[in-house]
């Protein structure tokens, strides 16, 4: 019976070391999150550029989605800056900013689809370029959400705003 208790204690100690190691890994992950977000943003932009520059496409019209990447976070950043109580459940300024941001995001997904469908006989871009641009959109917008989540936390050193 005593040896059983000793084994139980050793198992708990091993589990504590593992959880302590997981905490260390979490801290390292938080420190490297900014690097990971920068890497994912560059992958997204690479997909958009590939959708424009590959020899079978050679049309730079899908690159206009970069304008939406620049414009999309601006209303939310401005609204968060001038909001007195960001924890409140109803804030018309922030809701309007989110609405405008969603308009930019939907437009960046709609632009390559419209370019690939119109005109019917000879579309402006090929469907392959459209798919590459849409994949780049998904990655870039997930990166932007990651930046907002990272900078929103008060306990992270990256919060300079």
CSV table of N, CA and C in Angstrom, one decimal:
chain,number,residue,atom,x,y,z
A,1,UNK,N,0.8,-1.2,0.0
A,1,UNK,CA,0.0,0.0,0.0
A,1,UNK,C,0.9,1.3,0.0
A,2,UNK,N,2.0,1.2,0.8
A,2,UNK,CA,2.8,2.4,0.8
A,2,UNK,C,3.5,2.6,-0.5
A,3,UNK,N,3.9,1.5,-1.1
A,3,UNK,CA,4.6,1.7,-2.4
A,3,UNK,C,3.6,2.2,-3.5
A,4,UNK,N,2.3,1.9,-3.3
A,4,UNK,CA,1.3,2.4,-4.2
A,4,UNK,C,1.2,4.0,-4.1
A,5,UNK,N,1.3,4.4,-2.8
A,5,UNK,CA,1.2,5.8,-2.5
A,5,UNK,C,2.4,6.5,-3.1
A,6,UNK,N,3.6,5.9,-3.0
A,6,UNK,CA,4.8,6.5,-3.5
A,6,UNK,C,4.8,6.6,-5.0
A,7,UNK,N,4.2,5.6,-5.7
A,7,UNK,CA,4.1,5.7,-7.1
A,7,UNK,C,3.1,6.8,-7.5
A,8,UNK,N,2.1,6.9,-6.8
A,8,UNK,CA,1.1,8.0,-7.1
A,8,UNK,C,1.8,9.3,-6.9
A,9,UNK,N,2.6,9.5,-5.9
A,9,UNK,CA,3.3,10.8,-5.7
A,9,UNK,C,4.2,11.0,-6.9
A,10,UNK,N,5.0,10.0,-7.3
A,10,UNK,CA,5.9,10.2,-8.4
A,10,UNK,C,5.2,10.5,-9.7
A,11,UNK,N,4.0,9.9,-9.9
A,11,UNK,CA,3.2,10.2,-11.1
A,11,UNK,C,2.7,11.6,-11.1
A,12,UNK,N,2.3,12.1,-9.9
A,12,UNK,CA,1.8,13.5,-9.8
A,12,UNK,C,3.0,14.4,-10.0
A,13,UNK,N,4.2,14.1,-9.5
A,13,UNK,CA,5.3,15.0,-9.7
A,13,UNK,C,5.7,15.0,-11.2
A,14,UNK,N,5.6,13.9,-11.9
A,14,UNK,CA,5.9,13.9,-13.3
A,14,UNK,C,4.9,14.7,-14.0
A,15,UNK,N,3.6,14.6,-13.6
A,15,UNK,CA,2.6,15.4,-14.3
A,15,UNK,C,2.8,16.9,-14.0
A,16,UNK,N,3.3,17.2,-12.8
A,16,UNK,CA,3.5,18.6,-12.5
A,16,UNK,C,4.7,19.2,-13.4
A,17,UNK,N,5.7,18.4,-13.6
A,17,UNK,CA,6.8,18.8,-14.4
A,17,UNK,C,6.4,19.0,-15.8
A,18,UNK,N,5.5,18.1,-16.3
A,18,UNK,CA,5.0,18.2,-17.6
A,18,UNK,C,4.2,19.5,-17.8
A,19,UNK,N,3.3,19.8,-16.8
A,19,UNK,CA,2.5,21.0,-16.9
A,19,UNK,C,3.4,22.3,-16.7
A,20,UNK,N,4.4,22.2,-15.9
A,20,UNK,CA,5.4,23.3,-15.8
A,20,UNK,C,6.1,23.5,-17.1
A,21,UNK,N,6.4,22.4,-17.8
A,21,UNK,CA,7.1,22.5,-19.2
A,21,UNK,C,6.1,23.1,-20.2
A,22,UNK,N,4.8,22.7,-20.1
A,22,UNK,CA,3.8,23.3,-21.0
A,22,UNK,C,3.7,24.8,-20.7
A,23,UNK,N,3.8,25.2,-19.5
A,23,UNK,CA,3.7,26.7,-19.2
A,23,UNK,C,4.9,27.4,-19.8
A,24,UNK,N,6.1,26.8,-19.7
A,24,UNK,CA,7.2,27.4,-20.4
A,24,UNK,C,7.1,27.4,-21.9
A,25,UNK,N,6.5,26.4,-22.5
A,25,UNK,CA,6.2,26.4,-23.9
A,25,UNK,C,5.2,27.4,-24.3
A,26,UNK,N,4.2,27.7,-23.4
A,26,UNK,CA,3.2,28.7,-23.7
A,26,UNK,C,3.9,30.1,-23.6
A,27,UNK,N,4.8,30.3,-22.7
A,27,UNK,CA,5.5,31.6,-22.6
A,27,UNK,C,6.3,31.8,-23.9
A,28,UNK,N,7.0,30.8,-24.3
A,28,UNK,CA,7.8,30.9,-25.5
A,28,UNK,C,6.9,31.1,-26.7
A,29,UNK,N,5.8,30.5,-26.7
A,29,UNK,CA,4.8,30.7,-27.8
A,29,UNK,C,4.3,32.1,-27.9
A,30,UNK,N,4.0,32.7,-26.7
A,30,UNK,CA,3.5,34.1,-26.7
A,30,UNK,C,4.6,35.0,-27.2
A,31,UNK,N,5.9,34.8,-26.9
A,31,UNK,CA,7.0,35.6,-27.3
A,31,UNK,C,7.2,35.5,-28.8
A,32,UNK,N,6.9,34.3,-29.4
A,32,UNK,CA,7.2,34.1,-30.8
A,32,UNK,C,5.9,34.3,-31.7
A,33,UNK,N,4.8,34.7,-31.0
A,33,UNK,CA,3.6,34.9,-31.8
A,33,UNK,C,3.7,36.0,-32.8
A,34,UNK,N,4.4,37.1,-32.5
A,34,UNK,CA,4.5,38.2,-33.5
A,34,UNK,C,5.3,37.7,-34.7
A,35,UNK,N,6.3,36.9,-34.5
A,35,UNK,CA,7.1,36.4,-35.6
A,35,UNK,C,6.2,35.4,-36.4
A,36,UNK,N,5.4,34.6,-35.8
A,36,UNK,CA,4.5,33.7,-36.5
A,36,UNK,C,3.5,34.5,-37.3
A,37,UNK,N,3.0,35.5,-36.7
A,37,UNK,CA,2.0,36.3,-37.5
A,37,UNK,C,2.6,37.0,-38.7
A,38,UNK,N,3.8,37.5,-38.5
A,38,UNK,CA,4.5,38.1,-39.7
A,38,UNK,C,4.8,37.1,-40.8
A,39,UNK,N,5.1,35.9,-40.4
A,39,UNK,CA,5.4,34.8,-41.3
A,39,UNK,C,4.1,34.5,-42.1
A,40,UNK,N,3.0,34.3,-41.3
A,40,UNK,CA,1.7,34.0,-42.0
A,40,UNK,C,1.3,35.1,-42.9
A,41,UNK,N,1.5,36.4,-42.5
A,41,UNK,CA,1.1,37.5,-43.4
A,41,UNK,C,1.9,37.5,-44.7
A,42,UNK,N,3.2,37.1,-44.6
A,42,UNK,CA,4.0,37.0,-45.8
A,42,UNK,C,3.6,35.9,-46.7
A,43,UNK,N,3.1,34.8,-46.1
A,43,UNK,CA,2.6,33.7,-46.9
A,43,UNK,C,1.4,34.1,-47.7
A,44,UNK,N,0.5,34.8,-47.0
A,44,UNK,CA,-0.7,35.3,-47.6
A,44,UNK,C,-0.4,36.3,-48.8
A,45,UNK,N,0.5,37.2,-48.5
A,45,UNK,CA,0.9,38.1,-49.6
A,45,UNK,C,1.5,37.4,-50.8
A,46,UNK,N,2.3,36.3,-50.5
A,46,UNK,CA,2.9,35.5,-51.5
A,46,UNK,C,1.9,34.9,-52.4
A,47,UNK,N,0.8,34.4,-51.8
A,47,UNK,CA,-0.2,33.8,-52.6
A,47,UNK,C,-0.9,34.8,-53.5
A,48,UNK,N,-1.1,36.0,-53.0
A,48,UNK,CA,-1.7,37.0,-53.8
A,48,UNK,C,-0.8,37.4,-54.9
A,49,UNK,N,0.4,37.5,-54.7
A,49,UNK,CA,1.4,37.9,-55.7
A,49,UNK,C,1.5,36.8,-56.7
A,50,UNK,N,1.5,35.5,-56.3
A,50,UNK,CA,1.5,34.4,-57.2
A,50,UNK,C,0.3,34.4,-58.1
A,51,UNK,N,-0.9,34.8,-57.5
A,51,UNK,CA,-2.1,34.8,-58.4
A,51,UNK,C,-2.0,35.9,-59.4
A,52,UNK,N,-1.1,36.8,-59.3
A,52,UNK,CA,-0.9,37.9,-60.3
A,52,UNK,C,0.2,37.6,-61.2
A,53,UNK,N,1.3,37.1,-60.7
A,53,UNK,CA,2.6,37.0,-61.5
A,53,UNK,C,2.9,35.7,-62.1
A,54,UNK,N,2.2,34.7,-61.9
A,54,UNK,CA,2.6,33.4,-62.5
A,54,UNK,C,2.4,33.6,-64.1
A,55,UNK,N,3.2,32.9,-64.8
A,55,UNK,CA,3.2,33.1,-66.3
A,55,UNK,C,1.9,32.8,-67.0
A,56,UNK,N,1.1,31.9,-66.4
A,56,UNK,CA,-0.2,31.6,-67.1
A,56,UNK,C,-1.2,32.6,-66.7
A,57,UNK,N,-1.0,33.4,-65.7
A,57,UNK,CA,-2.0,34.5,-65.3
A,57,UNK,C,-1.6,35.8,-65.9
A,58,UNK,N,-0.4,36.3,-65.4
A,58,UNK,CA,0.2,37.6,-65.9
A,58,UNK,C,-0.8,38.8,-65.9
A,59,UNK,N,-1.7,38.9,-64.9
A,59,UNK,CA,-2.6,40.0,-64.8
A,59,UNK,C,-2.6,40.5,-63.4
A,60,UNK,N,-2.4,41.8,-63.2
A,60,UNK,CA,-2.2,42.3,-61.9
A,60,UNK,C,-3.4,42.9,-61.2
A,61,UNK,N,-4.6,42.7,-61.8
A,61,UNK,CA,-5.8,43.2,-61.3
A,61,UNK,C,-6.1,42.6,-59.9
A,62,UNK,N,-5.9,41.4,-59.6
A,62,UNK,CA,-6.2,40.9,-58.2
A,62,UNK,C,-5.4,41.5,-57.1
A,63,UNK,N,-4.3,42.2,-57.5
A,63,UNK,CA,-3.5,42.9,-56.5
A,63,UNK,C,-4.2,44.0,-55.8
A,64,UNK,N,-5.3,44.5,-56.4
A,64,UNK,CA,-6.1,45.5,-55.8
A,64,UNK,C,-6.6,45.1,-54.4
A,65,UNK,N,-6.7,43.9,-54.1
A,65,UNK,CA,-7.1,43.5,-52.8
A,65,UNK,C,-6.2,44.0,-51.6
A,66,UNK,N,-5.0,44.3,-52.0
A,66,UNK,CA,-4.1,44.8,-51.0
A,66,UNK,C,-4.6,46.2,-50.5
A,67,UNK,N,-5.3,46.9,-51.3
A,67,UNK,CA,-5.9,48.2,-50.8
A,67,UNK,C,-6.9,47.9,-49.8
A,68,UNK,N,-7.7,46.8,-49.9
A,68,UNK,CA,-8.7,46.4,-48.9
A,68,UNK,C,-8.0,45.9,-47.6
A,69,UNK,N,-6.8,45.3,-47.7
A,69,UNK,CA,-6.0,44.9,-46.6
A,69,UNK,C,-5.6,46.1,-45.7
A,70,UNK,N,-5.3,47.2,-46.4
A,70,UNK,CA,-4.9,48.4,-45.7
A,70,UNK,C,-6.1,49.1,-45.1
A,71,UNK,N,-7.2,49.1,-45.8
A,71,UNK,CA,-8.3,49.9,-45.4
A,71,UNK,C,-9.2,49.1,-44.3
A,72,UNK,N,-9.1,47.8,-44.3
A,72,UNK,CA,-10.0,47.0,-43.4
A,72,UNK,C,-9.8,47.3,-41.9
A,73,UNK,N,-8.6,47.3,-41.4
A,73,UNK,CA,-8.5,47.5,-39.9
A,73,UNK,C,-8.6,49.0,-39.5
A,74,UNK,N,-8.6,49.9,-40.4
A,74,UNK,CA,-8.6,51.4,-40.0
A,74,UNK,C,-9.8,51.8,-39.2
A,75,UNK,N,-11.1,51.5,-39.7
A,75,UNK,CA,-12.2,51.9,-38.9
A,75,UNK,C,-12.3,51.3,-37.5
A,76,UNK,N,-11.9,50.0,-37.3
A,76,UNK,CA,-11.9,49.4,-36.0
A,76,UNK,C,-10.8,50.0,-35.1
A,77,UNK,N,-9.6,50.3,-35.7
A,77,UNK,CA,-8.6,50.9,-34.9
A,77,UNK,C,-9.0,52.3,-34.4
A,78,UNK,N,-9.6,53.1,-35.2
A,78,UNK,CA,-10.1,54.4,-34.9
A,78,UNK,C,-11.2,54.3,-33.8
A,79,UNK,N,-12.1,53.4,-34.0
A,79,UNK,CA,-13.2,53.3,-33.0
A,79,UNK,C,-12.8,52.8,-31.7
A,80,UNK,N,-11.8,51.9,-31.6
A,80,UNK,CA,-11.3,51.4,-30.4
A,80,UNK,C,-10.5,52.5,-29.7
A,81,UNK,N,-9.9,53.4,-30.4
A,81,UNK,CA,-9.1,54.5,-29.9
A,81,UNK,C,-10.0,55.5,-29.2
A,82,UNK,N,-11.1,55.8,-29.7
A,82,UNK,CA,-12.0,56.8,-29.2
A,82,UNK,C,-13.2,56.2,-28.4
A,83,UNK,N,-13.2,55.0,-28.1
A,83,UNK,CA,-14.3,54.4,-27.3
A,83,UNK,C,-13.9,54.5,-25.8
A,84,UNK,N,-14.8,55.0,-25.0
A,84,UNK,CA,-14.6,55.2,-23.6
A,84,UNK,C,-14.6,53.9,-22.8
A,85,UNK,N,-15.6,53.0,-23.1
A,85,UNK,CA,-15.7,51.8,-22.4
A,85,UNK,C,-15.8,50.6,-23.4
A,86,UNK,N,-14.6,50.0,-23.8
A,86,UNK,CA,-14.6,49.0,-24.8
A,86,UNK,C,-15.3,47.7,-24.3
A,87,UNK,N,-15.5,47.5,-23.0
A,87,UNK,CA,-16.2,46.3,-22.5
A,87,UNK,C,-17.7,46.4,-22.5
A,88,UNK,N,-18.2,47.6,-22.9
A,88,UNK,CA,-19.7,47.7,-22.9
A,88,UNK,C,-20.3,46.9,-24.0
A,89,UNK,N,-21.5,46.4,-23.8
A,89,UNK,CA,-22.1,45.5,-24.8
A,89,UNK,C,-22.6,46.2,-26.0
A,90,UNK,N,-23.0,47.4,-25.9
A,90,UNK,CA,-23.5,48.1,-27.0
A,90,UNK,C,-22.8,49.5,-27.2
A,91,UNK,N,-22.1,49.6,-28.3
A,91,UNK,CA,-21.4,50.8,-28.6
A,91,UNK,C,-21.6,51.1,-30.1
A,92,UNK,N,-22.4,52.1,-30.4
A,92,UNK,CA,-22.7,52.4,-31.8
A,92,UNK,C,-21.5,52.7,-32.6
A,93,UNK,N,-20.5,53.4,-32.1
A,93,UNK,CA,-19.3,53.8,-32.9
A,93,UNK,C,-18.5,52.5,-33.3
A,94,UNK,N,-18.4,51.6,-32.3
A,94,UNK,CA,-17.6,50.4,-32.6
A,94,UNK,C,-18.4,49.5,-33.5
A,95,UNK,N,-19.7,49.4,-33.4
A,95,UNK,CA,-20.6,48.6,-34.3
A,95,UNK,C,-20.5,49.1,-35.7
A,96,UNK,N,-20.5,50.5,-35.9
A,96,UNK,CA,-20.4,51.0,-37.2
A,96,UNK,C,-19.0,50.7,-37.8
A,97,UNK,N,-18.0,50.8,-37.0
A,97,UNK,CA,-16.7,50.5,-37.5
A,97,UNK,C,-16.5,49.0,-37.9
A,98,UNK,N,-17.1,48.1,-37.1
A,98,UNK,CA,-17.1,46.7,-37.5
A,98,UNK,C,-17.9,46.5,-38.8
A,99,UNK,N,-19.0,47.2,-39.0
A,99,UNK,CA,-19.8,47.1,-40.2
A,99,UNK,C,-19.0,47.5,-41.4
A,100,UNK,N,-18.3,48.6,-41.3
A,100,UNK,CA,-17.5,49.1,-42.4
A,100,UNK,C,-16.3,48.2,-42.7
A,101,UNK,N,-15.7,47.6,-41.6
A,101,UNK,CA,-14.6,46.7,-41.8
A,101,UNK,C,-15.1,45.4,-42.5
A,102,UNK,N,-16.3,44.9,-42.1
A,102,UNK,CA,-16.9,43.8,-42.8
A,102,UNK,C,-17.1,44.1,-44.3
A,103,UNK,N,-17.5,45.3,-44.6
A,103,UNK,CA,-17.7,45.7,-46.0
A,103,UNK,C,-16.4,45.6,-46.8
A,104,UNK,N,-15.3,46.0,-46.2
A,104,UNK,CA,-14.0,45.9,-46.8
A,104,UNK,C,-13.6,44.4,-47.0
A,105,UNK,N,-13.8,43.6,-46.0
A,105,UNK,CA,-13.5,42.2,-46.1
A,105,UNK,C,-14.3,41.5,-47.2
A,106,UNK,N,-15.6,41.7,-47.2
A,106,UNK,CA,-16.4,41.1,-48.2
A,106,UNK,C,-16.0,41.6,-49.6
A,107,UNK,N,-15.7,42.9,-49.7
A,107,UNK,CA,-15.2,43.4,-51.0
A,107,UNK,C,-13.9,42.7,-51.5
A,108,UNK,N,-13.0,42.5,-50.5
A,108,UNK,CA,-11.8,41.8,-51.0
A,108,UNK,C,-12.0,40.4,-51.4
A,109,UNK,N,-13.0,39.7,-50.9
A,109,UNK,CA,-13.4,38.4,-51.4
A,109,UNK,C,-14.2,38.4,-52.7
A,110,UNK,N,-15.0,39.5,-52.8
A,110,UNK,CA,-15.8,39.6,-54.0
A,110,UNK,C,-15.1,40.0,-55.3
A,111,UNK,N,-14.0,40.9,-55.1
A,111,UNK,CA,-13.3,41.4,-56.2
A,111,UNK,C,-12.7,40.3,-57.1
A,112,UNK,N,-12.0,39.3,-56.6
A,112,UNK,CA,-11.4,38.3,-57.5
A,112,UNK,C,-12.5,37.5,-58.1
A,113,UNK,N,-13.6,37.2,-57.4
A,113,UNK,CA,-14.7,36.4,-58.0
A,113,UNK,C,-15.3,37.1,-59.2
A,114,UNK,N,-15.6,38.4,-59.0
A,114,UNK,CA,-16.2,39.2,-60.1
A,114,UNK,C,-15.2,39.3,-61.2
A,115,UNK,N,-14.0,39.5,-61.0
A,115,UNK,CA,-13.0,39.6,-62.1
A,115,UNK,C,-12.9,38.2,-62.8
A,116,UNK,N,-13.1,37.1,-62.1
A,116,UNK,CA,-13.0,35.8,-62.8
A,116,UNK,C,-14.3,35.5,-63.6
A,117,UNK,N,-15.4,36.1,-63.2
A,117,UNK,CA,-16.6,35.8,-63.9
A,117,UNK,C,-17.0,36.7,-65.0
A,118,UNK,N,-16.5,37.9,-65.0
A,118,UNK,CA,-16.9,38.9,-66.0
A,118,UNK,C,-15.8,39.3,-66.9
A,119,UNK,N,-16.0,39.5,-68.2
A,119,UNK,CA,-17.1,39.1,-69.0
A,119,UNK,C,-17.1,37.5,-69.2
A,120,UNK,N,-18.2,37.0,-69.7
A,120,UNK,CA,-18.4,35.6,-69.8
A,120,UNK,C,-17.4,35.0,-70.8
A,121,UNK,N,-17.2,35.6,-72.0
A,121,UNK,CA,-16.4,35.0,-73.0
A,121,UNK,C,-14.9,35.0,-72.7
A,122,UNK,N,-14.4,36.2,-72.2
A,122,UNK,CA,-13.0,36.3,-71.9
A,122,UNK,C,-12.9,37.0,-70.5
A,123,UNK,N,-12.8,36.2,-69.4
A,123,UNK,CA,-12.8,36.9,-68.1
A,123,UNK,C,-11.5,37.6,-67.9
A,124,UNK,N,-11.5,38.6,-67.0
A,124,UNK,CA,-10.3,39.5,-66.7
A,124,UNK,C,-9.2,38.6,-66.2
A,125,UNK,N,-9.5,37.7,-65.2
A,125,UNK,CA,-8.5,36.9,-64.6
A,125,UNK,C,-9.0,35.4,-64.7
A,126,UNK,N,-8.0,34.5,-64.6
A,126,UNK,CA,-8.3,33.1,-64.6
A,126,UNK,C,-8.8,32.6,-63.3
A,127,UNK,N,-9.5,31.5,-63.2
A,127,UNK,CA,-10.0,31.0,-62.0
A,127,UNK,C,-8.8,30.6,-61.0
A,128,UNK,N,-7.7,30.1,-61.6
A,128,UNK,CA,-6.6,29.8,-60.7
A,128,UNK,C,-6.0,31.0,-60.0
A,129,UNK,N,-6.0,32.1,-60.6
A,129,UNK,CA,-5.6,33.4,-60.0
A,129,UNK,C,-6.6,33.8,-58.9
A,130,UNK,N,-7.9,33.6,-59.2
A,130,UNK,CA,-8.9,33.9,-58.2
A,130,UNK,C,-8.8,33.0,-57.0
A,131,UNK,N,-8.5,31.7,-57.2
A,131,UNK,CA,-8.3,30.8,-56.0
A,131,UNK,C,-7.1,31.2,-55.2
A,132,UNK,N,-6.0,31.5,-55.9
A,132,UNK,CA,-4.8,31.9,-55.1
A,132,UNK,C,-5.1,33.2,-54.3
A,133,UNK,N,-5.8,34.2,-54.9
A,133,UNK,CA,-6.1,35.4,-54.3
A,133,UNK,C,-7.0,35.2,-53.1
A,134,UNK,N,-8.0,34.3,-53.2
A,134,UNK,CA,-8.9,34.0,-52.1
A,134,UNK,C,-8.2,33.3,-51.0
A,135,UNK,N,-7.3,32.4,-51.3
A,135,UNK,CA,-6.5,31.7,-50.3
A,135,UNK,C,-5.6,32.8,-49.5
A,136,UNK,N,-5.0,33.7,-50.3
A,136,UNK,CA,-4.2,34.8,-49.7
A,136,UNK,C,-5.1,35.6,-48.8
A,137,UNK,N,-6.3,35.9,-49.2
A,137,UNK,CA,-7.3,36.7,-48.4
A,137,UNK,C,-7.5,36.0,-47.1
A,138,UNK,N,-7.8,34.7,-47.1
A,138,UNK,CA,-8.1,34.0,-45.8
A,138,UNK,C,-6.9,34.1,-44.9
A,139,UNK,N,-5.7,33.9,-45.4
A,139,UNK,CA,-4.5,33.9,-44.6
A,139,UNK,C,-4.2,35.3,-44.0
A,140,UNK,N,-4.3,36.3,-44.9
A,140,UNK,CA,-4.0,37.7,-44.5
A,140,UNK,C,-5.0,38.2,-43.4
A,141,UNK,N,-6.3,37.8,-43.6
A,141,UNK,CA,-7.3,38.3,-42.6
A,141,UNK,C,-7.2,37.5,-41.3
A,142,UNK,N,-6.9,36.3,-41.4
A,142,UNK,CA,-6.6,35.5,-40.1
A,142,UNK,C,-5.4,36.1,-39.4
A,143,UNK,N,-4.4,36.6,-40.2
A,143,UNK,CA,-3.3,37.2,-39.6
A,143,UNK,C,-3.7,38.6,-38.9
A,144,UNK,N,-4.5,39.3,-39.6
A,144,UNK,CA,-5.0,40.6,-39.0
A,144,UNK,C,-5.8,40.4,-37.7
A,145,UNK,N,-6.6,39.3,-37.7
A,145,UNK,CA,-7.3,39.0,-36.5
A,145,UNK,C,-6.3,38.6,-35.4
A,146,UNK,N,-5.3,37.8,-35.7
A,146,UNK,CA,-4.3,37.5,-34.8
A,146,UNK,C,-3.6,38.7,-34.2
A,147,UNK,N,-3.3,39.7,-35.0
A,147,UNK,CA,-2.7,40.9,-34.5
A,147,UNK,C,-3.6,41.6,-33.6
A,148,UNK,N,-4.9,41.7,-33.9
A,148,UNK,CA,-5.8,42.4,-33.0
A,148,UNK,C,-5.9,41.7,-31.7
A,149,UNK,N,-6.0,40.4,-31.7
A,149,UNK,CA,-6.0,39.6,-30.5
A,149,UNK,C,-4.8,39.8,-29.6
A,150,UNK,N,-3.6,39.8,-30.3
A,150,UNK,CA,-2.4,40.0,-29.6
A,150,UNK,C,-2.2,41.3,-29.0
A,151,UNK,N,-2.6,42.4,-29.7
A,151,UNK,CA,-2.4,43.7,-29.2
A,151,UNK,C,-3.5,44.1,-28.3
A,152,UNK,N,-4.6,43.4,-28.2
A,152,UNK,CA,-5.7,43.7,-27.3
A,152,UNK,C,-5.4,43.3,-25.9
A,153,UNK,N,-4.6,42.3,-25.7
A,153,UNK,CA,-4.3,41.8,-24.4
A,153,UNK,C,-3.5,42.8,-23.6
A,154,UNK,N,-3.9,43.1,-22.4
A,154,UNK,CA,-3.2,44.1,-21.6
A,154,UNK,C,-1.9,43.6,-21.0
A,155,UNK,N,-1.7,42.2,-20.8
A,155,UNK,CA,-0.6,41.7,-20.1
A,155,UNK,C,0.6,41.4,-21.1
A,156,UNK,N,0.4,41.7,-22.4
A,156,UNK,CA,1.5,41.4,-23.3
A,156,UNK,C,2.3,42.6,-23.5
A,157,UNK,N,3.6,42.5,-23.6
A,157,UNK,CA,4.5,43.6,-23.8
A,157,UNK,C,4.3,44.3,-25.2
A,158,UNK,N,3.7,43.6,-26.1
A,158,UNK,CA,3.6,44.2,-27.4
A,158,UNK,C,2.4,45.3,-27.5
A,159,UNK,N,1.7,45.4,-26.4
A,159,UNK,CA,0.5,46.3,-26.4
A,159,UNK,C,1.0,47.7,-26.2
A,160,UNK,N,1.3,48.4,-27.3
A,160,UNK,CA,1.8,49.8,-27.3
A,160,UNK,C,0.8,50.8,-27.6
A,161,UNK,N,-0.4,50.4,-27.9
A,161,UNK,CA,-1.4,51.4,-28.4
A,161,UNK,C,-2.1,51.9,-27.2
